Short mmCIF file of C-alpha atoms in Angstrom, two decimals:
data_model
loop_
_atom_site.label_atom_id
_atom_site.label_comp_id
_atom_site.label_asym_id
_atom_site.label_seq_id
_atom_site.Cartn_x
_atom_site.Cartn_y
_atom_site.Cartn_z
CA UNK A 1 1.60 -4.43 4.73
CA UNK A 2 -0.58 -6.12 7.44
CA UNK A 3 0.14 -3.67 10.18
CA UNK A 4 -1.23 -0.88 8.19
CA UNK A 5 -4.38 -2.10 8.58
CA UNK A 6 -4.59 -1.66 11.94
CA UNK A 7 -2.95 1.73 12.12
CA UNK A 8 -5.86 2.82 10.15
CA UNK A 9 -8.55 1.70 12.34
CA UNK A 10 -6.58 3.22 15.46
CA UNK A 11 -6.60 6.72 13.31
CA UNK A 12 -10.32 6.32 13.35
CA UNK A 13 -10.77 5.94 16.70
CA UNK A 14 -8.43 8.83 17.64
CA UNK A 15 -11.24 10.90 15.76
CA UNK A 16 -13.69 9.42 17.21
CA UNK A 17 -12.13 10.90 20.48
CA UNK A 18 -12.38 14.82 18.84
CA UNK A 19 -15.83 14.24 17.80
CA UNK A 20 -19.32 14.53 19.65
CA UNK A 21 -20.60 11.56 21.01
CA UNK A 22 -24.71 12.35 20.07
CA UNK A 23 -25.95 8.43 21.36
CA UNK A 24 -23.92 8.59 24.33
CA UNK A 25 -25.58 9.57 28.01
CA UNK A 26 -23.93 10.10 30.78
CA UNK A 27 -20.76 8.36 31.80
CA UNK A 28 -20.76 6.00 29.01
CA UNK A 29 -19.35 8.63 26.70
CA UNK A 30 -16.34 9.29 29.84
CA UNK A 31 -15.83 5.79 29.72
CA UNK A 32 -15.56 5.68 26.60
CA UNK A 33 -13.06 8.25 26.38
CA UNK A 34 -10.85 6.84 28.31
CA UNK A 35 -11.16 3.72 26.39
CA UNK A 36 -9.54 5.82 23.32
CA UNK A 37 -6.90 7.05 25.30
CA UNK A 38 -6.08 3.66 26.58
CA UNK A 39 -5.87 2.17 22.83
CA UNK A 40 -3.90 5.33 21.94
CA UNK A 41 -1.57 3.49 24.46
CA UNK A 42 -1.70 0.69 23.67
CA UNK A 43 -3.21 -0.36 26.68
CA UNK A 44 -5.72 -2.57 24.72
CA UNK A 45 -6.72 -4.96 27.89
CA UNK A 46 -7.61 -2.35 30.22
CA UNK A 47 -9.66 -0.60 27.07
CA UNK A 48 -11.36 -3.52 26.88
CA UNK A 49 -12.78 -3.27 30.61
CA UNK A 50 -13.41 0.65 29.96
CA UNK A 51 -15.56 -0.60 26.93
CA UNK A 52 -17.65 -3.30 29.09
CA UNK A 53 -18.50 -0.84 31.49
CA UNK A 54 -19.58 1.77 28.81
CA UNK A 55 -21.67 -1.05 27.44
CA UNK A 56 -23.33 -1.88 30.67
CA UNK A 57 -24.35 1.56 30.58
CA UNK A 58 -25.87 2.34 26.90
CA UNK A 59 -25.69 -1.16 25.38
CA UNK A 60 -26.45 0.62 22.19
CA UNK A 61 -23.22 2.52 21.72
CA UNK A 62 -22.26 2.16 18.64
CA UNK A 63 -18.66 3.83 19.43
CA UNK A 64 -18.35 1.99 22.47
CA UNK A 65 -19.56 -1.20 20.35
CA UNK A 66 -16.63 -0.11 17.50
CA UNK A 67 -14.25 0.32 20.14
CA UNK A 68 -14.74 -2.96 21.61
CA UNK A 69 -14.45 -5.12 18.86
CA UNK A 70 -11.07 -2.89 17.87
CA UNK A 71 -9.78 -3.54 21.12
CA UNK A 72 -10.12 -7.59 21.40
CA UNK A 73 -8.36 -7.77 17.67
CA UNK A 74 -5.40 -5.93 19.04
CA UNK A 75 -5.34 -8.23 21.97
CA UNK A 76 -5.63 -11.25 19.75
CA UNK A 77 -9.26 -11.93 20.49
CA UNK A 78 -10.44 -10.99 17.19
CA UNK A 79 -13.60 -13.49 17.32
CA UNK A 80 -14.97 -11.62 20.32
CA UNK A 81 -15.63 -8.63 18.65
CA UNK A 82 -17.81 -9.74 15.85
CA UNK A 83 -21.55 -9.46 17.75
CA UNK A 84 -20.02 -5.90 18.74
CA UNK A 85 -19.36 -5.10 15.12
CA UNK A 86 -23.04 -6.75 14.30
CA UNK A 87 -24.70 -3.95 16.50
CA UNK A 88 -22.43 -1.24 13.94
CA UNK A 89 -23.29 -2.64 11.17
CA UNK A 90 -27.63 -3.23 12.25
CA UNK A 91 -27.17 0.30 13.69
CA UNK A 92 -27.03 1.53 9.69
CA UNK A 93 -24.99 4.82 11.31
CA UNK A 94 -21.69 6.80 9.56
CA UNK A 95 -19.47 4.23 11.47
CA UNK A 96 -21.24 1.16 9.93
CA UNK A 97 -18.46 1.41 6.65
CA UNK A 98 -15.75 0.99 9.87
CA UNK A 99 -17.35 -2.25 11.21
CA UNK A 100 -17.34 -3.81 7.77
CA UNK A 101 -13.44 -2.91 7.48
CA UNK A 102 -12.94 -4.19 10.90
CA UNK A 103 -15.02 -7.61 10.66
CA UNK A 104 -12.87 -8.11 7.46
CA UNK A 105 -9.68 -7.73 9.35
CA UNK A 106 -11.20 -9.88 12.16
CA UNK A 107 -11.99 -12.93 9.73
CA UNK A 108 -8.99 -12.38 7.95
CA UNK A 109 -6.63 -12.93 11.18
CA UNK A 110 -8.49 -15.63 11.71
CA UNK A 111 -7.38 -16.69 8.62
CA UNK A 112 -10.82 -17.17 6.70
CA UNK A 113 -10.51 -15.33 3.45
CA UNK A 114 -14.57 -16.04 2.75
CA UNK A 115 -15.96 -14.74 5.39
CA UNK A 116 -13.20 -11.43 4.88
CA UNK A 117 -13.99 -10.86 1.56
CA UNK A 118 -17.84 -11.00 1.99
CA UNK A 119 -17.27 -8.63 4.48
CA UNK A 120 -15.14 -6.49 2.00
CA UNK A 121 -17.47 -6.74 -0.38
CA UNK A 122 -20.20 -5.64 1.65
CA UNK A 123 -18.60 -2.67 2.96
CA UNK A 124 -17.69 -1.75 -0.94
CA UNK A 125 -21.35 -2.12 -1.77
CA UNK A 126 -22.39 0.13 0.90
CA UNK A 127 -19.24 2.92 -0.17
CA UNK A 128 -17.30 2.06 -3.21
CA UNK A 129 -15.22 4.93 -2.70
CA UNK A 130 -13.75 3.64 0.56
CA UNK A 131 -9.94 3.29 0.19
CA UNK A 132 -8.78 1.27 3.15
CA UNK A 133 -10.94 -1.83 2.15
CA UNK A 134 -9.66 -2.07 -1.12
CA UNK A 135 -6.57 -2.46 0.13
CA UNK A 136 -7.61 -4.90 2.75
CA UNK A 137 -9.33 -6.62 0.23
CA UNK A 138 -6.49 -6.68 -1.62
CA UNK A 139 -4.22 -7.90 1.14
CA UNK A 140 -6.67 -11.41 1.39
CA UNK A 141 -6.51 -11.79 -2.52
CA UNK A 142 -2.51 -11.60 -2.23
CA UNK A 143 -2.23 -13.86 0.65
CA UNK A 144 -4.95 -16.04 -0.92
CA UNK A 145 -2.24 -16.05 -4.40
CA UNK A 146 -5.31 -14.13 -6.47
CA UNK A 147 -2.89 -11.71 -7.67
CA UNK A 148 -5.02 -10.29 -10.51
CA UNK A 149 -7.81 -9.79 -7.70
CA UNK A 150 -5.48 -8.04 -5.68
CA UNK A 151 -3.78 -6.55 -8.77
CA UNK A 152 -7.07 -5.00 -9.17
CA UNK A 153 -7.90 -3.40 -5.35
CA UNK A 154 -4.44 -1.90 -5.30
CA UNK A 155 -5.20 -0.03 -8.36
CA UNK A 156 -8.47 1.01 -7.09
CA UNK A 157 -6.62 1.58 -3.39
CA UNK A 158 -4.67 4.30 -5.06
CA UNK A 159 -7.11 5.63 -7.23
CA UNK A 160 -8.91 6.68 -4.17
CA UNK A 161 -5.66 7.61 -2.53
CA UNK A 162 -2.63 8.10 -4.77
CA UNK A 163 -0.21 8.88 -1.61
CA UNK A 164 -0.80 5.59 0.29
CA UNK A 165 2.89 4.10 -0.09
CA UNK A 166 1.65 0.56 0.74
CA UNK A 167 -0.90 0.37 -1.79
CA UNK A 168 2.00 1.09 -4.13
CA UNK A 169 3.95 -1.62 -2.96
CA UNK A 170 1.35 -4.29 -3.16
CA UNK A 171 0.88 -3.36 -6.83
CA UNK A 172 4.34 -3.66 -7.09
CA UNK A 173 4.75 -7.51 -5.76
CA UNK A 174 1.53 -8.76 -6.60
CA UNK A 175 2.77 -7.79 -10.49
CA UNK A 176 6.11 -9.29 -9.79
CA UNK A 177 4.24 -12.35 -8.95
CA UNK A 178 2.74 -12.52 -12.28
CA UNK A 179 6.11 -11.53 -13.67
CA UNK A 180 4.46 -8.38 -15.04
CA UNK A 181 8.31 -7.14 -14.14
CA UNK A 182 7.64 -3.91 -15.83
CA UNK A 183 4.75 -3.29 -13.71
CA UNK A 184 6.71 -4.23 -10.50
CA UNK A 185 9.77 -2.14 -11.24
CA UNK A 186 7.95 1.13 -11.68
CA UNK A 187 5.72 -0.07 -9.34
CA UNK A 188 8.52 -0.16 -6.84
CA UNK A 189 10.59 3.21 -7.86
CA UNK A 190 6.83 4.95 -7.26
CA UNK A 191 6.35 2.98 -3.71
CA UNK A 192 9.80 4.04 -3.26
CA UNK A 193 9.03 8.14 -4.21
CA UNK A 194 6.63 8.04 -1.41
CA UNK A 195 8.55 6.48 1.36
CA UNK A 196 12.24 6.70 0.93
CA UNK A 197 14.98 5.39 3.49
CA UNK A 198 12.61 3.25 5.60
CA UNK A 199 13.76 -0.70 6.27
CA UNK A 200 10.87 -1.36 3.58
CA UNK A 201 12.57 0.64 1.30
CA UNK A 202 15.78 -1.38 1.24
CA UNK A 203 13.25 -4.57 0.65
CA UNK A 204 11.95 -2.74 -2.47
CA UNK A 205 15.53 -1.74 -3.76
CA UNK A 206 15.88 -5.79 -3.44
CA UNK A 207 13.48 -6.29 -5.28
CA UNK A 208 14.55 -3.66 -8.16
CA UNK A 209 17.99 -5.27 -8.19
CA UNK A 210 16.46 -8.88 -8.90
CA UNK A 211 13.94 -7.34 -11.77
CA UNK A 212 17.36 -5.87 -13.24
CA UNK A 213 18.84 -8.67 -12.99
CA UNK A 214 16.27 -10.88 -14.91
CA UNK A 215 15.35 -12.60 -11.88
CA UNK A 216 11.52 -13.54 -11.60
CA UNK A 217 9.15 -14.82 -8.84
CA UNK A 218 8.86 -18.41 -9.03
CA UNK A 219 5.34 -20.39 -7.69
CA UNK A 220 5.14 -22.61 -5.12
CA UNK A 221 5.95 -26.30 -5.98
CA UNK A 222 3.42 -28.18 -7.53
CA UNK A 223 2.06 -24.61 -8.55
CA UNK A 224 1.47 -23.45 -12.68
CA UNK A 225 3.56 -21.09 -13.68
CA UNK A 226 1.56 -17.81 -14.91
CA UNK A 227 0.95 -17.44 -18.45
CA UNK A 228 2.48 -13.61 -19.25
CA UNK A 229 0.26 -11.85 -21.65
CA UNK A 230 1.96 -10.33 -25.31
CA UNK A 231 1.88 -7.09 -23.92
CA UNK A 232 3.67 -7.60 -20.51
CA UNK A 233 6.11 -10.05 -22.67
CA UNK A 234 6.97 -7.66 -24.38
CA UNK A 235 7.75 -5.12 -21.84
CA UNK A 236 9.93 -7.81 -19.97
CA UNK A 237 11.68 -7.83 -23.03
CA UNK A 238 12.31 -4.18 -23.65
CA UNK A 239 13.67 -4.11 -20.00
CA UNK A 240 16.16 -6.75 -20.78
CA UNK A 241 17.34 -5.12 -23.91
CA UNK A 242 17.70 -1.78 -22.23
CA UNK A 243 19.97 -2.82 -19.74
CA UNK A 244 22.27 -4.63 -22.65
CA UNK A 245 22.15 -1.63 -24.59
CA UNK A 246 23.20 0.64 -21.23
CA UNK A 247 25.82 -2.07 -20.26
CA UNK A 248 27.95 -1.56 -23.44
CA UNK A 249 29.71 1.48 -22.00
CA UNK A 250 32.07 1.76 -18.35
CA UNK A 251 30.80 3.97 -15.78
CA UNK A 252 33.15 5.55 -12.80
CA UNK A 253 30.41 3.62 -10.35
CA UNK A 254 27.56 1.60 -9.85
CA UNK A 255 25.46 4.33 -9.21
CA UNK A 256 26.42 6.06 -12.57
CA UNK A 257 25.60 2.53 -14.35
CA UNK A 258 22.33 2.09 -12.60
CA UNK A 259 21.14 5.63 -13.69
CA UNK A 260 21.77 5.16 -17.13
CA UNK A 261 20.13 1.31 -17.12
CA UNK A 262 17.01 2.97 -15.02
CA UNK A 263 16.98 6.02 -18.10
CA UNK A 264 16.87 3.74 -20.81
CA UNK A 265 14.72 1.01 -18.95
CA UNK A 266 12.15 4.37 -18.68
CA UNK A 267 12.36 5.75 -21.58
CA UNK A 268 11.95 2.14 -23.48
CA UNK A 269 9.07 1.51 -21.32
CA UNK A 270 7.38 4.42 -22.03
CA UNK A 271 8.02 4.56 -25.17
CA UNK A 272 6.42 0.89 -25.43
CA UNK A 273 3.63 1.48 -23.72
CA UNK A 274 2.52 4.41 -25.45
CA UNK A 275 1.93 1.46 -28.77
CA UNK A 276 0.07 -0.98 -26.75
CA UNK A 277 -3.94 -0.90 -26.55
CA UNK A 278 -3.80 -2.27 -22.85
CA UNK A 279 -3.72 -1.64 -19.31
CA UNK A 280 -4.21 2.55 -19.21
CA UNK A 281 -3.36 2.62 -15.77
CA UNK A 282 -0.09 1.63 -16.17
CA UNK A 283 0.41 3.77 -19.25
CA UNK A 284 -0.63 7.03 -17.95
CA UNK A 285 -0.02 6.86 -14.20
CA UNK A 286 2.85 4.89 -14.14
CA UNK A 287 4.99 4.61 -17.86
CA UNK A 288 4.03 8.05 -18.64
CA UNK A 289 5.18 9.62 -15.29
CA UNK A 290 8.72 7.55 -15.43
CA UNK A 291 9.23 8.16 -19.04
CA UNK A 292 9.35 12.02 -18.20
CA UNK A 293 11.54 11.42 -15.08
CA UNK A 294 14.06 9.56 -17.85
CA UNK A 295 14.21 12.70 -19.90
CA UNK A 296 14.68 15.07 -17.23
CA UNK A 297 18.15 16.18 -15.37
CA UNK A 298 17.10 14.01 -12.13
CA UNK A 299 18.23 10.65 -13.12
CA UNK A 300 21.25 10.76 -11.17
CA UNK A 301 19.67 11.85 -7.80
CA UNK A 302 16.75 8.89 -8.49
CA UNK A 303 19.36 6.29 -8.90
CA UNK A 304 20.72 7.10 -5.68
CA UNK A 305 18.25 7.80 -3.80
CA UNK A 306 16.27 4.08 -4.15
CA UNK A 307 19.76 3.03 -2.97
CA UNK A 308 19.60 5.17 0.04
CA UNK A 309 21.63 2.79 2.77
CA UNK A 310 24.22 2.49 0.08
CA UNK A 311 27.49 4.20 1.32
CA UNK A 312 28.42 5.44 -2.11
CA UNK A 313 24.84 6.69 -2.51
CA UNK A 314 24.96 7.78 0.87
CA UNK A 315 27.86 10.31 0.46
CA UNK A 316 26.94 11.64 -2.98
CA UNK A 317 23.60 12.45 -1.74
CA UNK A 318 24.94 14.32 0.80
CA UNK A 319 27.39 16.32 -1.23
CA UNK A 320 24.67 17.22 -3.30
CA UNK A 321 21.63 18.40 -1.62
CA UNK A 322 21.18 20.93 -4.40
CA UNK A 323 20.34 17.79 -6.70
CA UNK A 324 17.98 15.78 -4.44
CA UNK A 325 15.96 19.53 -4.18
CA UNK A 326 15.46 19.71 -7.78
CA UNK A 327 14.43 16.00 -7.63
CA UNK A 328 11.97 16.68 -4.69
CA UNK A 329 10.79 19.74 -6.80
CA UNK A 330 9.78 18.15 -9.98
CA UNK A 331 8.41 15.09 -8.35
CA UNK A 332 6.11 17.84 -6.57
CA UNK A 333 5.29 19.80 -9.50
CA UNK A 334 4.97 16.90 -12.57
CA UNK A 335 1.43 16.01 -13.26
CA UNK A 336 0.32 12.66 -12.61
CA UNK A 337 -3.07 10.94 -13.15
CA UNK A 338 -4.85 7.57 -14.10
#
């Protein structure tokens, strides 16, 4: 989930590069330029000279400033950045929401979660509505163990952007961690929707297989275990029972098995959450949605295609294209809010 982080801020600056340059003069905004092109690269040492001699030109650059401080994080100098980002953020321009994201980043590498998440925090109070810090944010609450903080950001993270995959996934583990494992499994088959057949994929399928398999997340020695709440006890327990109830009956393969254990593990979930007065974004956005997956004609094609690198699952998907269509179709066309 880390590298994400910094994909994002490249993104930035690769629009930075199609957009005018109104405090630049002269050849500060070439320089500077170049500098993009030379992250785009990955060339981050030789952006970093392209930046200094921008800088020695129009100190004041608040791009060239941005760029800077981008560039020394990707070449592990993170700390030399942060008077860069300080002219940003005094510079009260568009780009000052970027520095706060960035300096967040910076003092998070550096492994001091304070100093990140009043950086976070700050860059929420000037936009609340800016995705990529929740999930930041989020990312510094998970490595710091706060799971119900980051529990929290990742909701928020997808709110704002309900096709960011890795926001997904962190809701998915951080609520495995607090062996929410209802949470986590549909958390997981919905990371899974938006980015099938990748290597984190097969990490998530893991995961699904040790959730079916009663397995939980244990804390660190010397750690409390979590307290699970009525409601999420209860949903742990309605996965359990679903899987006995599916497991009475033989199945020609694994795949067959795990479609009908996924079907009633949905439908009972859904079905459960629809009584409980709790948590509404898991009931509408992610119980709801699954629930109607479980009583439609795609089961099949979902079972196998979490199970991608599986060579059974492998083959059947590709004798039956027709099947994974009308799966991409409905996932396409079936509503889906918080």
């Amino acid at each position: 989930m880390k590298s994400f982080r910094f994909f994002l801020v490249f993104f930035v600056l690769i629009v930075i590069a199609h957009t005018g340059f109104a405090q630049d003069t002269g050849d500060a905004q070439s320089l500077t330029k170049e500098a993009v092109q030379l992250n785009k690269a990955g060339k981050y040492a030789e952006a970093v000279d392209k930046y200094s001699q921008a800088l020695k030109l129009d100190p004041e650059n608040i791009y060239a400033n941005y760029g800077m401080a981008f560039s020394l994080l990707a070449s592990e100098k993170g700390k030399e950045g942060i008077p860069y980002l300080q002219k940003v953020i005094n510079s009260n321009s568009s780009i000052t929401i970027w520095a706060y994201d960035l300096l967040g980043s910076i003092y998070d590498k550096e492994h001091d979660s304070a100093k990140a998440i009043e950086a976070f925090k700050a860059g929420l109070k000037l936009d609340p509505k800016y995705q990529s810090i929740y999930y930041n944010l989020g990312l510094v609450y998970f490595r710091d163990r706060n799971y119900a903080g980051a529990e929290k950001c990742a909701i928020e993270s997808m709110k704002l952007d309900p096709k960011h995959a890795s926001s997904q996934r962190m809701y998915a583990l951080v609520c495995f961690h607090q062996n929410k494992r209802a949470n986590a499994l549909l958390g997981l088959c919905s990371f899974i929707l938006l980015e099938p057949n990748t290597a984190r994929t097969t990490e998530a399928y893991g995961n699904i297989t040790h959730i079916l398999q009663g397995g939980i997340l244990l804390p660190p020695a010397g750690t409390p275990t979590l307290m699970v709440d009525a409601n999420s006890l209860a949903l742990n327990n309605a996965i359990s029972k679903a899987i006995a109830d599916a497991d009475k009956k033989k199945y020609p393969s694994p795949a067959d098995q795990l479609t009908a254990e996924l079907t009633n593990i949905f439908t009972a979930i859904g079905q459960l959450a629809d009584k409980q007065n709790a948590d509404p974004v898991f009931k509408k956005y992610f119980a709801d949605y699954f629930y109607q997956l479980a009583q439609s004609p795609n089961m099949p094609a979902f079972a196998r295609m979490i199970n991608w690198g599986n060579t059974e699952s492998a083959k059947w998907i590709s004798e039956h294209p027709q099947y994974m269509n009308d799966l991409d179709g409905w996932v396409k066309t079936t509503a889906r809010d918080f």
